[in-house]
Coordinates of C-alpha atoms and ligand atoms in Angstrom, one line a residue:
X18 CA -11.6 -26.8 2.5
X19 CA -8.8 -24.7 1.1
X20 CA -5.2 -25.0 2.2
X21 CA -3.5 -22.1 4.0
X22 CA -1.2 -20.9 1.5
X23 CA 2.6 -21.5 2.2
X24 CA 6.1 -21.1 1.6
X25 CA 7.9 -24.2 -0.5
X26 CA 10.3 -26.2 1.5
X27 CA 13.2 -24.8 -0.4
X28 CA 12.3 -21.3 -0.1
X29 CA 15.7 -18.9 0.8
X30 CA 15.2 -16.4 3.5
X31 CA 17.9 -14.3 3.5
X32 CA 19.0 -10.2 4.4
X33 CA 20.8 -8.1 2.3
X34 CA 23.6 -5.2 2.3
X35 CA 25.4 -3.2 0.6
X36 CA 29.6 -2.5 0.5
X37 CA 29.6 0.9 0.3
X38 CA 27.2 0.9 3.6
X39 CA 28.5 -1.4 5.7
X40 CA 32.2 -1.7 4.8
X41 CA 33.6 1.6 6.0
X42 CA 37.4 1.3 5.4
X43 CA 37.4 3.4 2.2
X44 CA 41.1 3.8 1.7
X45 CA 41.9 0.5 2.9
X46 CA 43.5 -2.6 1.3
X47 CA 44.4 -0.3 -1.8
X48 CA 41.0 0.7 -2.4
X49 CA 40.5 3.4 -5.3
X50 CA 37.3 6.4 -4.5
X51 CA 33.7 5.7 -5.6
X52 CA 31.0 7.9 -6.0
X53 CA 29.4 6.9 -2.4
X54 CA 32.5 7.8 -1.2
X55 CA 32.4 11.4 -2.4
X56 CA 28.7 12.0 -1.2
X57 CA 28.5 14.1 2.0
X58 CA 25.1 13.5 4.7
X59 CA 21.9 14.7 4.0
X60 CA 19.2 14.7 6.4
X61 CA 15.5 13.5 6.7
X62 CA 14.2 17.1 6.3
X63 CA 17.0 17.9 3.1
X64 CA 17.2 14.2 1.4
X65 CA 18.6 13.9 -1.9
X66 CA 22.5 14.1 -1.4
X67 CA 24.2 16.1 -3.2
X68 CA 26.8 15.2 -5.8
X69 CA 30.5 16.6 -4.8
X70 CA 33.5 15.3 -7.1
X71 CA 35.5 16.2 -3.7
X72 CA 35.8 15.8 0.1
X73 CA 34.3 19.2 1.5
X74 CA 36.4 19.2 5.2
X75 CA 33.4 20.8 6.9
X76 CA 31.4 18.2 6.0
X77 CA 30.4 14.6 6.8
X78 CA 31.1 11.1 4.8
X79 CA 29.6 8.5 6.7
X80 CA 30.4 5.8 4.1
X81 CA 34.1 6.2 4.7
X82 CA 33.4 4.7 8.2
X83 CA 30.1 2.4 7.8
X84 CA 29.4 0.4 10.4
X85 CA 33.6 -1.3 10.3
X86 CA 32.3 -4.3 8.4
X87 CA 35.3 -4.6 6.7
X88 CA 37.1 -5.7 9.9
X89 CA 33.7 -6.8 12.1
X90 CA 32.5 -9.0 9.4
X91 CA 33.9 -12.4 11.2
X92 CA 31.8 -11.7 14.5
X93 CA 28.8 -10.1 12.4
X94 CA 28.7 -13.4 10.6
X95 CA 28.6 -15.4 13.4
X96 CA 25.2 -13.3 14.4
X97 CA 23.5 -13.8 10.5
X98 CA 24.1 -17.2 11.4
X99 CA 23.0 -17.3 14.9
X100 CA 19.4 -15.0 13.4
X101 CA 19.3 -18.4 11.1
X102 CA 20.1 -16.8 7.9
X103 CA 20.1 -19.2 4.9
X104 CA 21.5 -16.0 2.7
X105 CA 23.6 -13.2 2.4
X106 CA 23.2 -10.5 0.1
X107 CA 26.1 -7.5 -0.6
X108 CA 28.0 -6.5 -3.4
X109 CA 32.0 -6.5 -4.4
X110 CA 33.1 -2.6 -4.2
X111 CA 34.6 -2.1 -7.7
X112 CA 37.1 -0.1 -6.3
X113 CA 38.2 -2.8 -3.9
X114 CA 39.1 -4.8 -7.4
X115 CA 39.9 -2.4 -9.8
X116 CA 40.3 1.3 -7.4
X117 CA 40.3 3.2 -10.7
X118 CA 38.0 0.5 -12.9
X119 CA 40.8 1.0 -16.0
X120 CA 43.3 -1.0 -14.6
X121 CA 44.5 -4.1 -16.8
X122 CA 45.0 -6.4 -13.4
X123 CA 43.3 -6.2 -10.3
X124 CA 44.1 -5.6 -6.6
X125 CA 45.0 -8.6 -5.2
X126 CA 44.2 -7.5 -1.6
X127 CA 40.2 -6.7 -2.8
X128 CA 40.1 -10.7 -3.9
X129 CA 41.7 -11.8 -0.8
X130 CA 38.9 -9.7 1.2
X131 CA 36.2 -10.8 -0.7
X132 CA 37.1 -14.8 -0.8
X133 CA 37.6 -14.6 2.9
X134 CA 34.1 -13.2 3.3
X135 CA 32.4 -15.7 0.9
X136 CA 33.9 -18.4 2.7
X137 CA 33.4 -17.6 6.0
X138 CA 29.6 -16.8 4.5
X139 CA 29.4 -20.4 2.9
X140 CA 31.0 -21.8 6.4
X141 CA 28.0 -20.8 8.5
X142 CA 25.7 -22.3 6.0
X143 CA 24.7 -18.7 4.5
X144 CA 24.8 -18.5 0.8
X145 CA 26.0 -15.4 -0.4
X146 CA 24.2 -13.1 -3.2
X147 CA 26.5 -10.8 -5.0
X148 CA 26.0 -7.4 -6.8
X149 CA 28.7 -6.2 -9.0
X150 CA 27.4 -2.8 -9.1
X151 CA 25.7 -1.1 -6.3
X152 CA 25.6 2.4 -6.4
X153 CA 29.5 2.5 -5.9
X154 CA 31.6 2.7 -9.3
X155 CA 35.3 4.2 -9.4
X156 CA 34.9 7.9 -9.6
X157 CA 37.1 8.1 -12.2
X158 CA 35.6 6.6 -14.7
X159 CA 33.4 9.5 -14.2
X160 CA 35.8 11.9 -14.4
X161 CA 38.0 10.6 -17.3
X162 CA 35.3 8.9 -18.8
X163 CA 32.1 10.6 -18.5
X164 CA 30.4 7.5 -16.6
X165 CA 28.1 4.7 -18.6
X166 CA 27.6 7.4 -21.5
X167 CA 30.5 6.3 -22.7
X168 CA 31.0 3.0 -24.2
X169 CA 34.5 2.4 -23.3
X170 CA 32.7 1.1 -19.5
X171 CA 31.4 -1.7 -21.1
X172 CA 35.0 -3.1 -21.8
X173 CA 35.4 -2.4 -17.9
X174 CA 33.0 -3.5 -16.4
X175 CA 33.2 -6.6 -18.3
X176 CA 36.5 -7.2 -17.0
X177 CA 36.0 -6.6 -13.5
X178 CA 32.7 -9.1 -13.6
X179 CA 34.8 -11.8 -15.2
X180 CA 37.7 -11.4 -12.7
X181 CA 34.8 -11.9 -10.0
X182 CA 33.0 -14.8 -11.5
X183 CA 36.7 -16.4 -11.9
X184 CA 37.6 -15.8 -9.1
X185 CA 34.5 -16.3 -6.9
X186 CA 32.8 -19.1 -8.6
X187 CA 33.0 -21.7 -6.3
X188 CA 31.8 -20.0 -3.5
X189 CA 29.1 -17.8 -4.9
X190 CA 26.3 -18.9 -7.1
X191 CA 23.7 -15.8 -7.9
X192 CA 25.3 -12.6 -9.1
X193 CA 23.4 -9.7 -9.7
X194 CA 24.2 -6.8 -12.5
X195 CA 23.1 -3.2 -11.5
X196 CA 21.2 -2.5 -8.1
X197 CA 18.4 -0.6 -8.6
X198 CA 18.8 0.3 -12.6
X199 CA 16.0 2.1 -13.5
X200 CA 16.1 4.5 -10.3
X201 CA 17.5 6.7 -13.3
X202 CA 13.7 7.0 -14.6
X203 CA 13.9 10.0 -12.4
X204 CA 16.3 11.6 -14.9
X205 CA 15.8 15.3 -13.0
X206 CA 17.4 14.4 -9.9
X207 CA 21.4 14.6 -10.2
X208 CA 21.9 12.0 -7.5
X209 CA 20.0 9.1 -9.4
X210 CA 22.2 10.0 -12.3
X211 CA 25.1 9.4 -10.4
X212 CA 24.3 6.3 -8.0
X213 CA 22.9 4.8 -11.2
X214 CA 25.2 5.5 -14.4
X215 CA 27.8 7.8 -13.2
X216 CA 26.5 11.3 -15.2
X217 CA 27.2 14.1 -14.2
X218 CA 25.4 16.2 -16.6
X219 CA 25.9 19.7 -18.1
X220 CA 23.1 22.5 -18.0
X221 CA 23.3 22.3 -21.8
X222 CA 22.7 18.5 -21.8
X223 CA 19.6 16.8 -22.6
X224 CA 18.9 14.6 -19.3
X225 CA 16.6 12.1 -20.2
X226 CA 18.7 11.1 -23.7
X227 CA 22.0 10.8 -22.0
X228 CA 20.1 8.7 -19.3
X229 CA 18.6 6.4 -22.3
X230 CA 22.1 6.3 -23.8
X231 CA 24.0 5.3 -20.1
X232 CA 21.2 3.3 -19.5
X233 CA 21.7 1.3 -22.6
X234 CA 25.5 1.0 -22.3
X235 CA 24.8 -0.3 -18.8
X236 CA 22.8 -3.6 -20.2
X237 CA 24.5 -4.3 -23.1
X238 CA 27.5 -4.6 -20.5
X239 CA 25.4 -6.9 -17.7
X240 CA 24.2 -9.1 -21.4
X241 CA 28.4 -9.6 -22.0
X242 CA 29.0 -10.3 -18.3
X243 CA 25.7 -12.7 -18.3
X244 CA 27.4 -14.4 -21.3
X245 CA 31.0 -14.9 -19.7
X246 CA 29.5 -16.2 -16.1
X247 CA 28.0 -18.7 -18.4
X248 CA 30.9 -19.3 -19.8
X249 CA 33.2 -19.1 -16.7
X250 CA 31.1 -21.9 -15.2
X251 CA 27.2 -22.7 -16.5
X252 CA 25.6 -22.9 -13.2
X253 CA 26.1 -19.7 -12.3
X254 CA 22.8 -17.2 -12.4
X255 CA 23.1 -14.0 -12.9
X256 CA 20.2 -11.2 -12.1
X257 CA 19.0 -7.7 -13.4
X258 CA 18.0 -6.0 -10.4
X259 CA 14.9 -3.1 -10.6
X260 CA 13.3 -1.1 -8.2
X261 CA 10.0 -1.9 -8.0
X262 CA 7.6 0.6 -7.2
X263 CA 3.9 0.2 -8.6
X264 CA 2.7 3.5 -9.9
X265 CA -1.2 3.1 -9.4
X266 CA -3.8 5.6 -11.6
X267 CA -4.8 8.3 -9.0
X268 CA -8.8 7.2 -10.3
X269 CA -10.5 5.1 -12.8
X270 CA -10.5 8.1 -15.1
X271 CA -9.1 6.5 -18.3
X272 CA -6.7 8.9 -18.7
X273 CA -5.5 8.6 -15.3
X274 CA -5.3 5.0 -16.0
X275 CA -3.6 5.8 -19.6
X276 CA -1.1 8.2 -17.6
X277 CA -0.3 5.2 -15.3
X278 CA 0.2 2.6 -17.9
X279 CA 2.9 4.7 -19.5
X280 CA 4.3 5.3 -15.9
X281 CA 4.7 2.0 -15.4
X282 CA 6.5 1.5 -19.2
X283 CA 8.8 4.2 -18.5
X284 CA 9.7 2.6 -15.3
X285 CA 10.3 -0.5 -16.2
X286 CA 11.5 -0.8 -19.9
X287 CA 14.9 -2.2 -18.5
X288 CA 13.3 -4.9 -17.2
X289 CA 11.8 -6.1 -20.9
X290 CA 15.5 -5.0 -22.1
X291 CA 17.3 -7.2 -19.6
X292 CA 15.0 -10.4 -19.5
X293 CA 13.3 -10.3 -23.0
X294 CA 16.9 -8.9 -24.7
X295 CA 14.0 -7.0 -26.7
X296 CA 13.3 -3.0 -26.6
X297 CA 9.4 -2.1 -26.1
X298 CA 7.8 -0.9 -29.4
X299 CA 6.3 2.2 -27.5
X300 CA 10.5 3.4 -26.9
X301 CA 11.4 3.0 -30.3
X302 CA 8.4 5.5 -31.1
X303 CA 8.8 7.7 -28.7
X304 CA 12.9 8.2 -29.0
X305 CA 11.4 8.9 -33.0
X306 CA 9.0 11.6 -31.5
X307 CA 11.7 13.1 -29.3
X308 CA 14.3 12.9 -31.8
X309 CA 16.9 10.5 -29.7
X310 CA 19.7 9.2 -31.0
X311 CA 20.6 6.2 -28.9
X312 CA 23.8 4.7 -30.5
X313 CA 24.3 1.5 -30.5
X314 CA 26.6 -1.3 -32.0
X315 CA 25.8 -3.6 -35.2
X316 CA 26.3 -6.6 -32.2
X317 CA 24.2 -5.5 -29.3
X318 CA 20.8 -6.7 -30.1
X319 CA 22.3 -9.8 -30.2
X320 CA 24.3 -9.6 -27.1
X321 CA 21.1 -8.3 -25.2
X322 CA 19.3 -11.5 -26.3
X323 CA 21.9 -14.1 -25.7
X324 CA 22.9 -12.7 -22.3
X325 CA 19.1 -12.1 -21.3
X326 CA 19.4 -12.3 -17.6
X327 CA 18.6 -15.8 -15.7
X328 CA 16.1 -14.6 -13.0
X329 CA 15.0 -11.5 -11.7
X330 CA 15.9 -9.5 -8.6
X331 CA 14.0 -7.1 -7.1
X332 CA 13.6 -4.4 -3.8
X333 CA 10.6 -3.5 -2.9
X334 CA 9.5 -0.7 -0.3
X335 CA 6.7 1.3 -1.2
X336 CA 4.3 2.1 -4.1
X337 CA 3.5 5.6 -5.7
X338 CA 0.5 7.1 -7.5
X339 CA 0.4 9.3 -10.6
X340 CA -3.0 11.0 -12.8
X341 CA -3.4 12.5 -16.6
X342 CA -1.5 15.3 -16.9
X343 CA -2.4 18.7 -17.3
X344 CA -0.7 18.9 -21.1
X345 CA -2.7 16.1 -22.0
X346 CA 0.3 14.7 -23.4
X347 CA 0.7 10.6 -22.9
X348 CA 4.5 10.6 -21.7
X349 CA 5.4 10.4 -18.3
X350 CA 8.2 12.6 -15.8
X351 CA 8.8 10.8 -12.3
X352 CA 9.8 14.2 -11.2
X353 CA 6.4 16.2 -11.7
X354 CA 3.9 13.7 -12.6
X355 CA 3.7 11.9 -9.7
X356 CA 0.8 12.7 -6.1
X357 CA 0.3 11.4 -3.2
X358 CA -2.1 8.0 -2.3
X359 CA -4.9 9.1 0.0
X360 CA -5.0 5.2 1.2
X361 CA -2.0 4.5 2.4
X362 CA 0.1 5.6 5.5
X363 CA 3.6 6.9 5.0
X364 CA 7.0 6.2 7.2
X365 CA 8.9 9.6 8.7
X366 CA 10.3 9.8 5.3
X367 CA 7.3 9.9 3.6
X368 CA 7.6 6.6 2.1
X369 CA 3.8 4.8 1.5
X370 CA 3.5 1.6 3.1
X371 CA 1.9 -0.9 1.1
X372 CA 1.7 -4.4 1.2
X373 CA -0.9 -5.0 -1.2
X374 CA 1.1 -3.9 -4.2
X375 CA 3.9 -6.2 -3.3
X376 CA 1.8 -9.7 -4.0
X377 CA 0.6 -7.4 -7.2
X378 CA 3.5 -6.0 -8.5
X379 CA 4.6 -10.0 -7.6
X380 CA 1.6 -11.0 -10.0
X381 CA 2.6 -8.5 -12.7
X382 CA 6.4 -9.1 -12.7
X383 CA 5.6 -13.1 -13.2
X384 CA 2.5 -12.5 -16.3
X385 CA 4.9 -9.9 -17.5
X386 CA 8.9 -11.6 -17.8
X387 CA 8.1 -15.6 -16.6
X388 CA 11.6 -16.1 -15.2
X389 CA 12.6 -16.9 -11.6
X390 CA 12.2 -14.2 -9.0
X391 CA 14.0 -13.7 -5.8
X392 CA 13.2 -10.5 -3.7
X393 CA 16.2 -8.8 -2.3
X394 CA 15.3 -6.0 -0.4
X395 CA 12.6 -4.9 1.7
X396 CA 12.6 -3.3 5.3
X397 CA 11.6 -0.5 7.2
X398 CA 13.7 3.1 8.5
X399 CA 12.9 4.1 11.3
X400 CA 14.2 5.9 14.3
X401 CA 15.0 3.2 17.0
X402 CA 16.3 3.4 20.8
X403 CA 18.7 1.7 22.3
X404 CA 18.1 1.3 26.1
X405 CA 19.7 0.7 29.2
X406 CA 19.5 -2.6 29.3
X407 CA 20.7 -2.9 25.9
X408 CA 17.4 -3.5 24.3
X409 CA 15.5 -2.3 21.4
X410 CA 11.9 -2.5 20.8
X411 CA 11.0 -2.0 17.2
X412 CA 7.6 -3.1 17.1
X413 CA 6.5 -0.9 14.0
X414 CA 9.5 -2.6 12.0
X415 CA 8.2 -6.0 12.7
X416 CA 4.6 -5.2 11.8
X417 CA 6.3 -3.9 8.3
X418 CA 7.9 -6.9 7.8
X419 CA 4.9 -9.2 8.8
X420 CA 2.6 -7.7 6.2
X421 CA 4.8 -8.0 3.3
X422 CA 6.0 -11.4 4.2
X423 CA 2.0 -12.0 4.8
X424 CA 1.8 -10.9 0.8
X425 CA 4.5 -12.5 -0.2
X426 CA 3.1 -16.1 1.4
X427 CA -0.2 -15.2 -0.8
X428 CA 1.7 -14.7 -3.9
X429 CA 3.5 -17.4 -3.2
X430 CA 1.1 -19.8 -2.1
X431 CA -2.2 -19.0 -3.6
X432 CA -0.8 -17.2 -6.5
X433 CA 1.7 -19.7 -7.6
X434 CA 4.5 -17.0 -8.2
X435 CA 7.8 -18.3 -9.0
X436 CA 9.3 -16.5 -6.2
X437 CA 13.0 -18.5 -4.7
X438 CA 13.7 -16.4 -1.6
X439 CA 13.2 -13.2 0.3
X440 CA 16.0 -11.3 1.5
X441 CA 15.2 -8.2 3.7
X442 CA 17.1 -5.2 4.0
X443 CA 18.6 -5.4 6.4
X444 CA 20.3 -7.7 9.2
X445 CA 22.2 -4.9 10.5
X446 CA 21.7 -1.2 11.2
X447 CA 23.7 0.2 8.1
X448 CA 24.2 3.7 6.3
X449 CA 21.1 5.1 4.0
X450 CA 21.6 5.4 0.4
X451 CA 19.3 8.4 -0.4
X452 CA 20.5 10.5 2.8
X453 CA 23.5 9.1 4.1
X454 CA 22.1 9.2 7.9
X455 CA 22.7 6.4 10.2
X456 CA 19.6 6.9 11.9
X457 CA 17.5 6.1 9.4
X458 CA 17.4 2.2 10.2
X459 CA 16.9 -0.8 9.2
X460 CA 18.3 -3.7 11.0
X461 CA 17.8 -6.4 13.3
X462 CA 20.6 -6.1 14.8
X463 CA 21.6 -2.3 16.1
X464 CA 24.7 -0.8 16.0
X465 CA 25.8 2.1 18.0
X466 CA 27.3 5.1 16.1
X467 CA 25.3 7.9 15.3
X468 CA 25.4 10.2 12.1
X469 CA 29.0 11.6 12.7
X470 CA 30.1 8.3 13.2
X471 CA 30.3 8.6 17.3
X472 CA 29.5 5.4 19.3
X473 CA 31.2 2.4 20.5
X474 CA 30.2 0.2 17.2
X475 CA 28.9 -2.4 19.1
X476 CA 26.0 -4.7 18.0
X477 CA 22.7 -5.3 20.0
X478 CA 19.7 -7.2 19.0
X479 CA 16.1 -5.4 18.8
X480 CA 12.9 -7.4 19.0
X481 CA 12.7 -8.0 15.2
X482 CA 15.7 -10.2 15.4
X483 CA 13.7 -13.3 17.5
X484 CA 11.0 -12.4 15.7
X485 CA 12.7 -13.3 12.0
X486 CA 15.0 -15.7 13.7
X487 CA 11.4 -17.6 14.6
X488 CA 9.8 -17.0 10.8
X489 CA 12.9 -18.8 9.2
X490 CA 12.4 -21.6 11.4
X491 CA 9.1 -21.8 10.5
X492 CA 9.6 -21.3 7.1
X493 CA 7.7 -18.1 7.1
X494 CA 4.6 -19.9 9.0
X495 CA 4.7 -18.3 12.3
X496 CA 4.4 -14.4 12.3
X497 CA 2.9 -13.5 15.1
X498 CA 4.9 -11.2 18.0
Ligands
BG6_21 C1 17.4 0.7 -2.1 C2 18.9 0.6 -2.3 O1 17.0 1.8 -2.9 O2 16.9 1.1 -0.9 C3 19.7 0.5 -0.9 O3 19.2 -0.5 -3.1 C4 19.0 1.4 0.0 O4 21.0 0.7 -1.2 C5 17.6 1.0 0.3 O5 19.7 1.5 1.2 C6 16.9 1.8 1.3 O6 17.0 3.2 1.0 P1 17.6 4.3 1.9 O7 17.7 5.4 1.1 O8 16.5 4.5 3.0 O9 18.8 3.7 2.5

């Protein structure tokens, strides 16, 4: 008879957050600006927001108020621990540490923060995950320094990891680099440039270079801070972090399934970078095609490869579909190559709900890089109501969740994927990255404040919350309602 696969004893179950969308508080505690705190709300209907170097008064900047995690986060503890979680993903806000990111010393106050959070973290038995770079660098190293196209952020960003991994070291144990590096693939769309590598790019420029040349600034620099964790203390691991989205051909057509092969190169080039140390043959050639010059130093081959990454971390949420292009030409542009997957159903902002591609895209990740994984985001938004009594059903949210923890178990289990833990996104109702609306959600726990920030802040628990709180304890066994 054959066993019903499931989860090792050891396995981490976790949720995960973000500073910039949780914290609020952004000129507290002699925080500096980031670039989340200079994006204004976008909508379901309008996404993408749009990049502002400055506050517009008529407009709203919902990550200046988050949900008050930076003075909740004692009481919102106390409920992780009570929903059973065994970790705690979020990241340090640069500008919490170093507000400008040039600094020679950093602000005290940001350390104090973050050390009472980790402890109070490690005191409920939650161990915490950290990102050093979410989608929140100082603004001006944008402004004075043109963002990651410019070599002089390595040197920063450096520092500012080795002040956290010295500082931080006994409390946390898995760091993580740069959320969500290759969202810049989509090299068209301003506000990936930003979240990602801090361009802000001239008409004149050429987009997809500049994005190679950030992109490559940005790993050398998670390679050096790899190599001084190590060196701070050797049993720390640190993570590159990717976005992974399968890109599936449209048909069997070989050249659909050419076109998608390339797609999936494109896409994920920074993981063979970050965890191989090694750039694809296929990048080299085409940079010689396009005539790219991607500068880099005599030392940084060698720096990519000694400070390969220790294990992989990864969000997953939905998977896309692309076919053979018109041109006939075998490159691939996430902006206009991409259509839609007649087989899957979407959320209400169009994302395509697939579990399937999670236990392949597990398969693929393991034959492709064989190092550790641990899966750090995955949840659904969705619009939620809070009722009189004070509950929330969010039936649709738990279904979500049950079919890719349902993949993950068979990838896991049957598959014999090296997968350590599954941390979804999120515990808590939070602020969206792409559109800056609160009501996009996500948690287990709701809070009340709408898009302007109006509410009383306080936390109820939906009908996902027993429901996880009951697949921890069973160690991902029981999910049923
Ligand atoms: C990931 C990001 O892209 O997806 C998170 O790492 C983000 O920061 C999450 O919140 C969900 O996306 P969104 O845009 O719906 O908040």
């Amino acid at each position: 008879m054959t066993k019903q696969a499931a989860f090792p004893k050891e396995f981490m179950w976790g949720g995960a957050v973000a500073a910039h969308q949780v914290e609020g508080a952004w000129q507290e505690g002699g925080k500096g600006v980031s670039i989340a705190d200079l994006m204004p709300a976008a909508s379901r209907t309008a996404p993408a927001r749009t990049v502002t170097g400055h506050i517009e008064p008529d407009k709203d900047y919902p990550n200046h108020w988050g949900i008050d995690f930076y003075h909740q986060y004692p009481t919102d503890i106390k409920l992780f621990q009570k929903l059973g979680l065994q970790a705690f993903r979020t990241s340090i806000a640069w500008t919490r540490i170093f507000p400008n990111g040039d600094e020679a010393e950093p602000n005290q106050a940001g350390l104090a923060y973050y050390r009472d959070l980790f402890t109070r973290l490690r005191a409920a038995g939650i161990e915490p995950v950290v990102t050093l770079s979410h989608f929140e660098m100082p603004y001006h190293l944008v402004k004075e320094y043109g963002g990651w196209r410019n070599r002089k952020l390595i040197g920063f960003f450096t520092r500012f990891a080795e002040v956290c991994f010295a500082n931080f070291h006994d409390l946390v144990k898995y760091w993580i680099t740069f959320n969500e590096i290759n969202n810049q693939t989509d090299w068209h769309s301003d506000h990936h440039l930003l979240q990602d590598s801090g361009l802000v790019l001239r008409a004149d420029e050429n987009h997809e270079e500049d994005m190679f040349q950030a992109a490559h600034n940005e790993m050398v620099a998670g390679a050096a801070a790899t190599i001084a964790a190590h060196r701070i203390d050797a049993s720390l691991q640190v993570g590159a972090m990717l976005a992974m989205v399968p890109i599936y051909p449209l048909s069997a057509k070989p050249d659909d399934v050419l076109e998608a092969q390339r797609a999936m190169q494109t896409r994920y080039y920074y993981g063979d970078v970050q965890l191989t140390g090694k750039y694809p043959q296929w990048l080299l050639r085409y940079w010689q095609r396009k005539d790219y010059h991607i500068v880099m130093a005599d030392d940084d081959a060698a720096t990519l490869q000694a400070g390969a990454a220790d294990y992989l971390a990864f969000s997953y949420y939905f998977s896309l579909v692309t076919k053979a292009r018109a041109d006939g030409l075998h490159e691939y542009d996430e902006h206009n190559d991409l259509v839609d997957n007649p087989y899957v159903e979407k959320t209400r902002w169009g994302w395509q709900i697939d579990p399937a591609g999670l236990r392949t895209m597990l398969n693929w990740m393991q034959d492709r890089w064989h190092k550790p994984m641990l899966l750090v985001e995955n949840g659904f938004g969705a619009y939620d109501k809070l009722e009189a009594d004070g509950s929330v059903h969010d039936p649709d949210r738990i279904d979500y969740l049950r079919q890719h923890i349902q993949a993950v178990r068979a990838a896991v289990g049957e598959d014999g994927v090296d997968l350590f833990g599954y941390l979804m996104w999120s515990p808590i109702d939070l602020i969206s990255a792409s559109t800056g609306e609160m009501a996009k959600r996500y948690g287990l726990i709701y809070v009340d404040l709408d898009d302007a920030g109006h509410g009383s802040g306080k936390r109820y628990l939906k009908d996902s919350f027993a429901w996880y709180q009951r697949v921890i304890r069973t160690n991902g066994q029981d999910l049923d309602d």
